[in-house]
Short mmCIF file of C-alpha atoms in Angstrom, two decimals:
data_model
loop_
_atom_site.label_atom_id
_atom_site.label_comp_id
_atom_site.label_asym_id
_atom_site.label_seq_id
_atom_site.Cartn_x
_atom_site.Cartn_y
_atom_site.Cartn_z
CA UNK A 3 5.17 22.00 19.02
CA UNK A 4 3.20 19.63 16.96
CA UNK A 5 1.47 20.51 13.82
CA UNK A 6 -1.21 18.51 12.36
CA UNK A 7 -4.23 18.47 9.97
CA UNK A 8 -7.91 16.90 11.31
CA UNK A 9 -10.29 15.18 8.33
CA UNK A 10 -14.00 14.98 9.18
CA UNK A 11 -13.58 11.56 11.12
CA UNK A 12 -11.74 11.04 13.97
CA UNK A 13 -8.03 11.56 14.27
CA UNK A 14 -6.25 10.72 17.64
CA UNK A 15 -4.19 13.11 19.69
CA UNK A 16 -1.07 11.05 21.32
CA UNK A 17 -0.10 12.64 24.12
CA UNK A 18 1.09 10.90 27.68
CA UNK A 19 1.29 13.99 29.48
CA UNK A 20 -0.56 17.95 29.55
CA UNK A 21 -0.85 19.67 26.00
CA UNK A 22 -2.47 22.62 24.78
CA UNK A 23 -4.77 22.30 21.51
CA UNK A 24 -5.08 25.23 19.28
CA UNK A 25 -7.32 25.40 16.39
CA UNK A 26 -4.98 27.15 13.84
CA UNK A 27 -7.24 27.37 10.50
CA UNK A 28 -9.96 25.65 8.61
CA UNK A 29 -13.54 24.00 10.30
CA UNK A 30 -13.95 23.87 14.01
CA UNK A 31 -12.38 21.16 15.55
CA UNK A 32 -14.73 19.03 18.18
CA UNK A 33 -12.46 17.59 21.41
CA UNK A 34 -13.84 13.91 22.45
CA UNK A 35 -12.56 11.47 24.91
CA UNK A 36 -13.40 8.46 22.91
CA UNK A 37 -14.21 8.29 18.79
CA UNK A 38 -18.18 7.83 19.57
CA UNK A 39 -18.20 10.25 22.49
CA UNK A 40 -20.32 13.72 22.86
CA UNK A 41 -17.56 16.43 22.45
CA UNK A 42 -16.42 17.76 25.58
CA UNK A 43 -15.10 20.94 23.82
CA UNK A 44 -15.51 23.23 20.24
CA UNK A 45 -12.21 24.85 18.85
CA UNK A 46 -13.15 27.79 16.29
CA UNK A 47 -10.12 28.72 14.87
CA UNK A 48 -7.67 30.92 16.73
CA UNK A 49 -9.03 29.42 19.85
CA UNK A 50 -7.25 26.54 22.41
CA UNK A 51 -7.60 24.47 25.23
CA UNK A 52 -5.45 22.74 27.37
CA UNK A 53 -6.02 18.94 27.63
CA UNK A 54 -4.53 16.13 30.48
CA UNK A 55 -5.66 12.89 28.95
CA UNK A 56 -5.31 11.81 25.14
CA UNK A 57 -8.30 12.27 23.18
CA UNK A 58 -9.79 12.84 19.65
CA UNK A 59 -9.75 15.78 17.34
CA UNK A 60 -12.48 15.82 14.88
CA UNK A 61 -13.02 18.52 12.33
CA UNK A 62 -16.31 19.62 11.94
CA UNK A 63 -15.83 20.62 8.19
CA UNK A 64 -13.78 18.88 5.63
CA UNK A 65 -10.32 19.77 7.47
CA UNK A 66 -8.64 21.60 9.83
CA UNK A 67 -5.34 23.07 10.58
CA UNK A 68 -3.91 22.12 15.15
CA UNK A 69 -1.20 22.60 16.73
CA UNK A 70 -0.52 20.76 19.93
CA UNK A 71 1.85 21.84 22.31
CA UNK A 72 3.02 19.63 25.08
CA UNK A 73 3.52 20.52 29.06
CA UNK A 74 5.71 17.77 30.61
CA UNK A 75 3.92 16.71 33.94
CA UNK A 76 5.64 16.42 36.94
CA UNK A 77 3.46 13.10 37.27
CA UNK A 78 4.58 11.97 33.98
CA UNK A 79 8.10 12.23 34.89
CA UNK A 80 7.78 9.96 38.01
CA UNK A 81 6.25 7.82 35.95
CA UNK A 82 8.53 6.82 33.68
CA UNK A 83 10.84 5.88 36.50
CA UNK A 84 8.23 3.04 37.53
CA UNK A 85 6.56 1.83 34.97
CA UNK A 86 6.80 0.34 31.70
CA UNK A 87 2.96 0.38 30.85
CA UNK A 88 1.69 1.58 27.70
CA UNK A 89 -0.48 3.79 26.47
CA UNK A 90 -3.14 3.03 23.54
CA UNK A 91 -2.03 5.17 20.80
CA UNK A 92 0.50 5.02 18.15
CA UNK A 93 0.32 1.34 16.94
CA UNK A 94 0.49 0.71 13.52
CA UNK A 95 -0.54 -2.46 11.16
CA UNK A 96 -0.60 -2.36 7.43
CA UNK A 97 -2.76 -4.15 4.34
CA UNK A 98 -1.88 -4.98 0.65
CA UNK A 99 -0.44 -7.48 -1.56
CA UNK A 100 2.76 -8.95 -1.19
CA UNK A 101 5.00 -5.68 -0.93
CA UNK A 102 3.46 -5.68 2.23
CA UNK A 103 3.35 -9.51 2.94
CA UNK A 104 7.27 -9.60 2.35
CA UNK A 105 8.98 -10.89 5.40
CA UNK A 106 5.44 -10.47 7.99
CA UNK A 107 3.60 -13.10 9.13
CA UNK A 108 1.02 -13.30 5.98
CA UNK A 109 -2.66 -13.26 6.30
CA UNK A 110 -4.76 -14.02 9.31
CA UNK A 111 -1.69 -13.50 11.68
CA UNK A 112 -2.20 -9.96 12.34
CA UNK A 113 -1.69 -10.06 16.27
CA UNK A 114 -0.89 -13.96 17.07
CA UNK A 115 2.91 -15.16 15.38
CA UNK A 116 3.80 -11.75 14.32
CA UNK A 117 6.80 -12.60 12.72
CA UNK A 118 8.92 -9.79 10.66
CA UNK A 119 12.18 -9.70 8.75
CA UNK A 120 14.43 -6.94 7.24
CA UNK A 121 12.22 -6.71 4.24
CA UNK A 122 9.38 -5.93 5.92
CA UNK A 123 9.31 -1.64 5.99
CA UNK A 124 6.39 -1.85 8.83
CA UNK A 125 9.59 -3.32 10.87
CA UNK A 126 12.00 -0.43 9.96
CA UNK A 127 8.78 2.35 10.21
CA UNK A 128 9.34 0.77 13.81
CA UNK A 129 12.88 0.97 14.63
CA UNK A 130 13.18 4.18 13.13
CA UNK A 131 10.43 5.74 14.74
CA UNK A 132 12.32 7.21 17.88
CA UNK A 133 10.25 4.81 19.87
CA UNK A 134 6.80 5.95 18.68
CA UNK A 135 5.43 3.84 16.79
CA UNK A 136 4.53 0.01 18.09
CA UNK A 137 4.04 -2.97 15.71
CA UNK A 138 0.83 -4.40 15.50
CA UNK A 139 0.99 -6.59 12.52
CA UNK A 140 0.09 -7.26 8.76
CA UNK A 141 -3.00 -8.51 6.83
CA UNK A 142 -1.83 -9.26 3.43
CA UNK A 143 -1.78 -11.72 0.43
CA UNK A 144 0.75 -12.19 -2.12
CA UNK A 145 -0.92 -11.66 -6.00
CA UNK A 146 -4.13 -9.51 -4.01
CA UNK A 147 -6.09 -6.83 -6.19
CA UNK A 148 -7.06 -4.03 -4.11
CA UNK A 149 -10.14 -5.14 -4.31
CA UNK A 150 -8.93 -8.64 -3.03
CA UNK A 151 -7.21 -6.56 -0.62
CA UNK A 152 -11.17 -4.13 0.59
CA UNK A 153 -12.94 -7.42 0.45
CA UNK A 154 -10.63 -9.82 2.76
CA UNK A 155 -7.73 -7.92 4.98
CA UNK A 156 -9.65 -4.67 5.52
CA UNK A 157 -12.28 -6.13 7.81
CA UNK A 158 -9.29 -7.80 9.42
CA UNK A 159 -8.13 -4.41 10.74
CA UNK A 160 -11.47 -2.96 11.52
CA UNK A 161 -12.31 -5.70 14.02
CA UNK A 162 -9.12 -5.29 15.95
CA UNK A 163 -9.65 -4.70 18.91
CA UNK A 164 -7.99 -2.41 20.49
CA UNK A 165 -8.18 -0.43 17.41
CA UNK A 166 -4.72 0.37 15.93
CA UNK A 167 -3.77 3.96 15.36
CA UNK A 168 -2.82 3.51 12.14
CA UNK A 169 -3.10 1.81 8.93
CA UNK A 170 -0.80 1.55 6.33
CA UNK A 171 -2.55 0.79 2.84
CA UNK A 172 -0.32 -0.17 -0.32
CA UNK A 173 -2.52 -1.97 -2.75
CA UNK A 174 -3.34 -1.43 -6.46
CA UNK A 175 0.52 -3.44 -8.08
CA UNK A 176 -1.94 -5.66 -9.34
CA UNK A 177 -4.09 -4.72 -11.58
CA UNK A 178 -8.40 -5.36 -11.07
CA UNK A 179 -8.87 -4.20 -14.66
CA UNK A 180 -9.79 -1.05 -14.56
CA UNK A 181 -8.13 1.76 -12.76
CA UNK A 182 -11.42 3.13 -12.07
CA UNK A 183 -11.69 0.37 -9.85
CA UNK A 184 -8.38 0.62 -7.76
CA UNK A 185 -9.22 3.96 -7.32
CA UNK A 186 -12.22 3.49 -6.48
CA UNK A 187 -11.48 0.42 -4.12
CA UNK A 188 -8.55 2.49 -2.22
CA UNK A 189 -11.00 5.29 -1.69
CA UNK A 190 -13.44 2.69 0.38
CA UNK A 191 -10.64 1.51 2.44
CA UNK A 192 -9.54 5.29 3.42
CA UNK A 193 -13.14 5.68 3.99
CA UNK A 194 -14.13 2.95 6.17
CA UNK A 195 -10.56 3.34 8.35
CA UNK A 196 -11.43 6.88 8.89
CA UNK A 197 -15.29 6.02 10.08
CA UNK A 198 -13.28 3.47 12.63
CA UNK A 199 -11.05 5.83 13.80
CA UNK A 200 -8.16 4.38 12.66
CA UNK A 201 -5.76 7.27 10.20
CA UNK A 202 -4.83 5.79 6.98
CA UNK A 203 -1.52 6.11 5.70
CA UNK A 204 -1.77 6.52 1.60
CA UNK A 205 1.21 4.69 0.01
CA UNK A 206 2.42 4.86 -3.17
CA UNK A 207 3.64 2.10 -5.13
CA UNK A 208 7.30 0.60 -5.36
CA UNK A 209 9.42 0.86 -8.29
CA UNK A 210 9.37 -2.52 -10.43
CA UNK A 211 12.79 -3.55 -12.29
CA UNK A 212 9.68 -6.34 -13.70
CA UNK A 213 8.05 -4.00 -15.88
CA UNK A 214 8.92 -0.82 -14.91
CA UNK A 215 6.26 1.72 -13.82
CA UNK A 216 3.18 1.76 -16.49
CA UNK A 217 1.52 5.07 -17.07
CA UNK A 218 -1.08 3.59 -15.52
CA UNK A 219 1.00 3.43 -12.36
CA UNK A 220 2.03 6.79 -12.63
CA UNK A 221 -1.78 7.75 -13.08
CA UNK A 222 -2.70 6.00 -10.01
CA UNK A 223 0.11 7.25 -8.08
CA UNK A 224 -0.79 10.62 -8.49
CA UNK A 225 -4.50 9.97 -7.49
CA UNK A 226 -3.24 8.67 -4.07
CA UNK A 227 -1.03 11.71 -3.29
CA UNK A 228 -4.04 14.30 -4.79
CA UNK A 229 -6.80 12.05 -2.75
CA UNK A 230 -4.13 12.14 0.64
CA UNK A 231 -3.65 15.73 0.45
CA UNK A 232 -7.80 16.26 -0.07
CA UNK A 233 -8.70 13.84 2.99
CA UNK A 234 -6.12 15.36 5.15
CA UNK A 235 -4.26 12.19 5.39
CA UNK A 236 -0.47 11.46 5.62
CA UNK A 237 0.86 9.87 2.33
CA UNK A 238 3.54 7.45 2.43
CA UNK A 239 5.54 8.17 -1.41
CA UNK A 240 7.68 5.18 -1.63
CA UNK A 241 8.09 5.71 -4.99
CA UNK A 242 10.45 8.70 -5.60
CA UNK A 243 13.32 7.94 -3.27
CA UNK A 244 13.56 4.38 -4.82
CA UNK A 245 13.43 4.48 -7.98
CA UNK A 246 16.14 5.01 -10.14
CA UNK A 247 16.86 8.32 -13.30
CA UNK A 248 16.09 5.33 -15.38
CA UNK A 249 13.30 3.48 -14.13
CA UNK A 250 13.26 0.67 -12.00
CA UNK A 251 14.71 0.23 -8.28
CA UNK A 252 17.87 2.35 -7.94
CA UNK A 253 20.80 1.65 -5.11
CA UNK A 254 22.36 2.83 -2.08
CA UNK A 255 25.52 5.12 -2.31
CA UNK A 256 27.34 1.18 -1.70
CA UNK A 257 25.69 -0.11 -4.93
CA UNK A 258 23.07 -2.17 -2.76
CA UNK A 259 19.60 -2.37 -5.03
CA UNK A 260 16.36 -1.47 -3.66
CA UNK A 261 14.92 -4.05 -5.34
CA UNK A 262 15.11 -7.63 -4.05
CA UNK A 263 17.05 -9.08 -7.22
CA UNK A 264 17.45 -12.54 -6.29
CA UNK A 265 13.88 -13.66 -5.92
CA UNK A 266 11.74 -11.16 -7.78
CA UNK A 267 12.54 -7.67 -9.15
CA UNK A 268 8.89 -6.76 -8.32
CA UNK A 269 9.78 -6.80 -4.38
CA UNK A 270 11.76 -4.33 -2.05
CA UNK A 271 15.16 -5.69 -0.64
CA UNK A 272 16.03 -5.40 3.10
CA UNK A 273 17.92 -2.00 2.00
CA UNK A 274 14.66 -1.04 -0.04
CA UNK A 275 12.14 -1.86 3.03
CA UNK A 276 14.82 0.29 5.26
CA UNK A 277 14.00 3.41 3.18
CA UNK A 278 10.34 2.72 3.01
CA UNK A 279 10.48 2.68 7.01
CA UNK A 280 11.67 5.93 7.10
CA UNK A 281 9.58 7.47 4.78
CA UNK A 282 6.50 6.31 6.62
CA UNK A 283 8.27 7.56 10.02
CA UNK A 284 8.42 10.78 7.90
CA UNK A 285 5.35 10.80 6.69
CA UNK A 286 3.48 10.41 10.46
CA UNK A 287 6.17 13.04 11.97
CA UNK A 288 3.99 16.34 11.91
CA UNK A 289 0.99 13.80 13.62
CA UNK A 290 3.45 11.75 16.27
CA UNK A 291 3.74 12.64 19.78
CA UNK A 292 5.68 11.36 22.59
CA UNK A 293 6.67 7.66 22.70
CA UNK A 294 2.81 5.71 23.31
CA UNK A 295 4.66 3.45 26.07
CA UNK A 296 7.91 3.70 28.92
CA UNK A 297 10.62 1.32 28.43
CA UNK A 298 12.16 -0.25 31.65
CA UNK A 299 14.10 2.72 33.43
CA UNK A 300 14.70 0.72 37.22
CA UNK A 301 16.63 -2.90 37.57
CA UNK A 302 13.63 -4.37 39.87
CA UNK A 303 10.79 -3.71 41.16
CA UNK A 304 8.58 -2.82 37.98
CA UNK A 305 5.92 -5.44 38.41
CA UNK A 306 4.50 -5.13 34.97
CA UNK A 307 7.44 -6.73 33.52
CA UNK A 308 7.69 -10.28 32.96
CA UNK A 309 11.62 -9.88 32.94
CA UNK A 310 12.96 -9.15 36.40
CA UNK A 311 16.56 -8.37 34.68
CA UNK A 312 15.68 -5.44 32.66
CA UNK A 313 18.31 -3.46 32.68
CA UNK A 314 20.95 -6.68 32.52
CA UNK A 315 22.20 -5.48 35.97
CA UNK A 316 22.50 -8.54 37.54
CA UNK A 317 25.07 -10.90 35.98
CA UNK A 318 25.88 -13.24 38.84
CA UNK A 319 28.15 -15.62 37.15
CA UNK A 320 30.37 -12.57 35.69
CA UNK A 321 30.26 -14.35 32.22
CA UNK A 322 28.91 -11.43 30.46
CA UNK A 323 25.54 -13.09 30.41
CA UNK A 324 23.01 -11.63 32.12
CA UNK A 325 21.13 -13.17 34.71
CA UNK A 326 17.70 -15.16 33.60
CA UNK A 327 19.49 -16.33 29.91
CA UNK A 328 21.03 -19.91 29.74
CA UNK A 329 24.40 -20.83 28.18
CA UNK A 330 24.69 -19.94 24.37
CA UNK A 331 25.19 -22.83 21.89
CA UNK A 332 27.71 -21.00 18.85
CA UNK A 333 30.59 -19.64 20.86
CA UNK A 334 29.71 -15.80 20.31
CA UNK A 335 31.33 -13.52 22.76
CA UNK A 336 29.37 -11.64 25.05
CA UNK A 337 29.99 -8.82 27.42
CA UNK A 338 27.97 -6.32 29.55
CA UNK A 339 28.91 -2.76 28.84
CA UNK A 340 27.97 0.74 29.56
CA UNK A 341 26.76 2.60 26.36
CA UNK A 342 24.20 5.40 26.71
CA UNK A 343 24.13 5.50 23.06
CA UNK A 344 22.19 2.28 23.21
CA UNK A 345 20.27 2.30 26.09
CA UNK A 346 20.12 2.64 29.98
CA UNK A 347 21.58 0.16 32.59
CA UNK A 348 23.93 -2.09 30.80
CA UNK A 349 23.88 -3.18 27.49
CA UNK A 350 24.39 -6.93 26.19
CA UNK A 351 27.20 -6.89 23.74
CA UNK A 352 26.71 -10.24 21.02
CA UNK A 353 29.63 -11.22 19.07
CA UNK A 354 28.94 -13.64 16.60
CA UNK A 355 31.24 -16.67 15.86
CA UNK A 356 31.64 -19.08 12.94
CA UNK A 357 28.65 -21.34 13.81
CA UNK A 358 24.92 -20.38 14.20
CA UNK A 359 24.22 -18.81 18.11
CA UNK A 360 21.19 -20.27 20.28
CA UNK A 361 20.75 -18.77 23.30
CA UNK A 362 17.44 -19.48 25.30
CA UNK A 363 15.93 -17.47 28.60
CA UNK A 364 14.23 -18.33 31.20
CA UNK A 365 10.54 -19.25 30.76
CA UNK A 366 7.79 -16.75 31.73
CA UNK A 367 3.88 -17.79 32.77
CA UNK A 368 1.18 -16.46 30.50
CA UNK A 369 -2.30 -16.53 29.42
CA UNK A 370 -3.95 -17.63 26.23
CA UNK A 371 -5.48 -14.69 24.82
CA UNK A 372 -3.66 -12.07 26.97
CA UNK A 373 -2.45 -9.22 24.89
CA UNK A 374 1.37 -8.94 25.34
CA UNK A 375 3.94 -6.07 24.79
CA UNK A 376 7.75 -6.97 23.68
CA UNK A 377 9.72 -3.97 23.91
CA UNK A 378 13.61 -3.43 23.53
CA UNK A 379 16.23 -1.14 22.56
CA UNK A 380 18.97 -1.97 19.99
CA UNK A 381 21.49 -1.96 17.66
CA UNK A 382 23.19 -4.11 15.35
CA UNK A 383 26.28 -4.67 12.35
CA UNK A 384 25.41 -7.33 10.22
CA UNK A 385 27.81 -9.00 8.30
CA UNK A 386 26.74 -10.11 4.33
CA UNK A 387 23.53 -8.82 5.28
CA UNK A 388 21.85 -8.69 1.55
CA UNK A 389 24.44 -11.57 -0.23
CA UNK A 390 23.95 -14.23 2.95
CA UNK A 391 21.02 -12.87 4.44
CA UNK A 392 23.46 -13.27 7.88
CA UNK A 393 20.15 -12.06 10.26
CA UNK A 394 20.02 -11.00 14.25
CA UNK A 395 16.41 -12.85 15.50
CA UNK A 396 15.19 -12.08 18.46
CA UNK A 397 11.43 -14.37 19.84
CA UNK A 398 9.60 -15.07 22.20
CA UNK A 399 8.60 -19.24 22.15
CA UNK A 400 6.47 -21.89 23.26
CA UNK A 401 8.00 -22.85 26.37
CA UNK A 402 7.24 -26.53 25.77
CA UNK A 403 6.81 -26.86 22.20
CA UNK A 404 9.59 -24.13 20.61
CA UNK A 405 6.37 -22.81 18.73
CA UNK A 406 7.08 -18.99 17.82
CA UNK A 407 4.37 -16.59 19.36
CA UNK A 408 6.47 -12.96 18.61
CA UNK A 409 9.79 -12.78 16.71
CA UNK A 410 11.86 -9.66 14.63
CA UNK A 411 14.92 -10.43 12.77
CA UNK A 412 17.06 -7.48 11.09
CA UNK A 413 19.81 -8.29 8.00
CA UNK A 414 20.90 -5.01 7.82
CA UNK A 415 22.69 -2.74 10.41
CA UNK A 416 20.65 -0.74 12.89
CA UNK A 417 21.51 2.32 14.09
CA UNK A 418 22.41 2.85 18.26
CA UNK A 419 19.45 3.73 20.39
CA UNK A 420 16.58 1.97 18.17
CA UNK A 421 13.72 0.72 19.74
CA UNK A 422 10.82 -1.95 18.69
CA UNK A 423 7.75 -2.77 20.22
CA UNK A 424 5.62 -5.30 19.25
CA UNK A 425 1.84 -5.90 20.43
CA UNK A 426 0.93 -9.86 19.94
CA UNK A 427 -1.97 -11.57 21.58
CA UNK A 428 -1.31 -15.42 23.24
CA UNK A 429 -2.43 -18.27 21.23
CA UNK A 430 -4.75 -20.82 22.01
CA UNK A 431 -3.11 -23.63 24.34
CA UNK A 432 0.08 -21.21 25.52
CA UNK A 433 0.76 -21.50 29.10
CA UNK A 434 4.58 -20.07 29.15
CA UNK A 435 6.98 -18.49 27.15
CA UNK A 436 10.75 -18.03 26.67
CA UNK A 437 12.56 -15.54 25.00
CA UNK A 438 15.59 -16.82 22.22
CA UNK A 439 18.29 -15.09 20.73
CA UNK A 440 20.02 -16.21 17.38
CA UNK A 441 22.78 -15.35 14.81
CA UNK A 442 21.71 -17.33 11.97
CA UNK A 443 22.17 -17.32 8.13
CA UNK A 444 25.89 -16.52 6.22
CA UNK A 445 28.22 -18.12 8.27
CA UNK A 446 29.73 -14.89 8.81
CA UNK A 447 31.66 -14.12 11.98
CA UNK A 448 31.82 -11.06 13.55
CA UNK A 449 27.95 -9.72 13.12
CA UNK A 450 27.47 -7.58 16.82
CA UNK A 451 24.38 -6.98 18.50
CA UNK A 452 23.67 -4.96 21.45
CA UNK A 453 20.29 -5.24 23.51
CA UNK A 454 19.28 -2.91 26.26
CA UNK A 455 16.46 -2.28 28.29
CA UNK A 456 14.34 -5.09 27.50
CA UNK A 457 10.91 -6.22 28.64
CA UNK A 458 7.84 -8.41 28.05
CA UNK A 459 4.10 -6.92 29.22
CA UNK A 460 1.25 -8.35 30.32
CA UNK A 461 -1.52 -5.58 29.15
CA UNK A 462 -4.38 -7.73 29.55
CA UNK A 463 -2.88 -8.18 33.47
CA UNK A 464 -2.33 -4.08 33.64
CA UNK A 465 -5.86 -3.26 32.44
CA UNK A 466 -5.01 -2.05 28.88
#
């Protein structure tokens, strides 16, 4: 069971399967197949109705109180036996100033070279989501006011198209002068997702070890949680579990700062941007469904995948490499094991050595301006990962040029089992793509990664 709260624009229902709808409290709530559509049914409250396709909940009143319950569909379940298509709900992109920017591919790269890095918390949001949640990219500018950030990166998301589920908006760090303004800047970017259809996530500010969090911070802060609660929209506090009794960015229990000390105290660390990714995971829980696309489950035979090796059965060498990878430069050790903790089929077992691992795969046709999906499970220990910045990468490249077109990269462990998806669109003059692997960074041997059930999707080619 699934409790949410509706606003008075639309708010998606993910579901891949049957669910009942009940109107628990508050306005009506209108049912519609798409955001513009006629409503195909009214919910009074106390009253339900059982849906088999996602659709739209829209209150008809300032808010309302659903619950969804979800029937698992026979149809469903052969499904995700097959298939490892995707449905078009629970992607998530964020705006703001350089909190935001840190470690994503910077402005005007929402969807083509979405690049991320441990300090990026839309990354961790990701991997911690229990598979839920799909990247789809940032639109933000170190220094940006928020009304740098309405004016410039908001119309970036509202043009996307697909539209993204959600929006993550942490802006105001930086002053505009007034905080009148900020206020009343954020308040136009909740505004204009919600006419869009697109949920924002309010987020509060980061601790600074700079300056230290103003009362004018704390003033705004509190706006954004009051103004969350009176839209019906989830909040994202960053704030309270990083800051320390003092003031400033506090630690982990290993004496690991939130804040990213060696470049600017201002900034999250990789540790930091891990805590913010769970608190926006948290903060989306009550409104989350089921996972929004079906990793590979069979070894062949799924035609949507661009990988016919999903599930690294087929190692014909017996080198612990699976088929469709080339010979690693580095000397890491690899192995194909069984571990359900990671992931079906078997998983690929990374070992870093002393020097820096390459290892390319085998190139893959594609289509400028095809929307593509990049979806794996994982894990990872990473050695030094805050002092050395020792990092797993995993991309997808230029075939001919080594140009990156997708690419993740984690400095910090990550738990068994995680999963990140990635959305990206093919630039301009891309005929093929390769995937690469890489230990890079401290020098540190030892770091392990473990990949499992991983694929690359044509959407455009599947009709999404």
């Amino acid at each position: 069971m699934t409790t949410a709260r509706v606003g008075s624009e639309p708010y998606f229902i993910p579901v891949d399967a049957e669910a009942t709808v009940s109107a628990v409290s508050g306005s009506s709530v209108e049912l519609r197949r798409a955001r513009n559509a006629t409503a195909f049914a009214t919910l009074a409250a106390g009253s339900s109705q059982t849906i088999t396709e996602p659709c739209f909940a829209i209150s008809t009143g300032e808010r309302s109180d659903i619950e969804i319950a979800e029937v698992v569909a026979a149809s469903a379940a052969a499904g995700d036996a097959t298939s490892s298509l995707t449905l078009p709900a629970n992607s998530i992109c964020a705006i703001g100033d350089s909190l935001t920017d840190a470690d994503n591919p910077a402005n005007g790269g929402i969807e083509v070279y979405p690049q991320v890095g441990s300090r990026s918390y839309l990354l961790w949001a990701v991997l911690l989501s229990g598979g839920r949640l799909r990247y789809r990219g940032v639109s933000a500018t170190s220094g940006y006011t928020s009304q740098q950030v309405l004016d410039e990166h908001l119309p970036v998301v509202l043009a996307m198209d697909p539209a993204p589920a959600y929006c993550a908006v942490l802006a105001g760090r930086n002053p505009d002068g007034s905080l009148a303004t900020t206020k009343a800047n954020l308040s136009a970017m909740y505004d204009a997702l919600l006419t869009a259809g697109i949920v924002p996530i309010a987020c509060t500010l980061p601790p600074s070890n700079l300056e230290g969090a103003s009362a004018r911070d704390h003033e705004l802060m509190a706006w954004i949680v009051t103004t969350a609660q009176r839209l019906g929209i989830p909040c994202a506090d960053f704030y309270s579990p990083l800051v320390a009794d003092t003031g400033g960015y506090g630690t982990t229990a290993g004496g690991t700062s939130y804040g990213f000390e060696g470049v600017n105290p201002v900034h999250q660390s990789a540790a930091g941007a891990k805590v913010m990714g769970q608190v926006l995971v948290d903060a989306l829980d009550p409104h989350l469904g089921a996972r929004p696309w079906i990793l590979p489950a069979q070894g062949a035979g799924d035609t949507t995948s661009l990988y016919d090796n999903p599930l690294f059965l087929d190692d014909t060498d017996a080198d612990g490499r699976p088929d469709g990878w080339q010979a690693p430069s580095g000397a890491p050790t690899m192995a194909l094991v069984d571990d359900a903790t990671v992931g079906k089929g078997k998983v690929w077992e990374i070992t870093r050595g002393t020097a820096t691992m390459d290892c390319y795969g085998d190139g893959w046709n594609v289509t400028a301006g095809h929307r593509l999906l990049l979806s794996v499970r994982l894990a990872a220990t990473v050695q030094n990962g805050d002092a050395n910045r020792d990092t797993f990468q995993l991309d997808l490249m230029r075939q001919d040029l080594g140009n990156v077109a997708c690419n993740f990269a984690v400095a910090r462990d990550v738990a068994a089992g995680s999963e990140f998806a990635a959305e990206f669109v093919v630039p301009a003059g891309y005929t093929g793509i390769r995937p690469h692997l890489q230990f890079g960074g401290g020098g540190t041997a030892g770091s392990i990664a473990q990949l499992a059930q991983f694929t690359c999707v044509d959407l455009t080619a599947a009709g999404f």
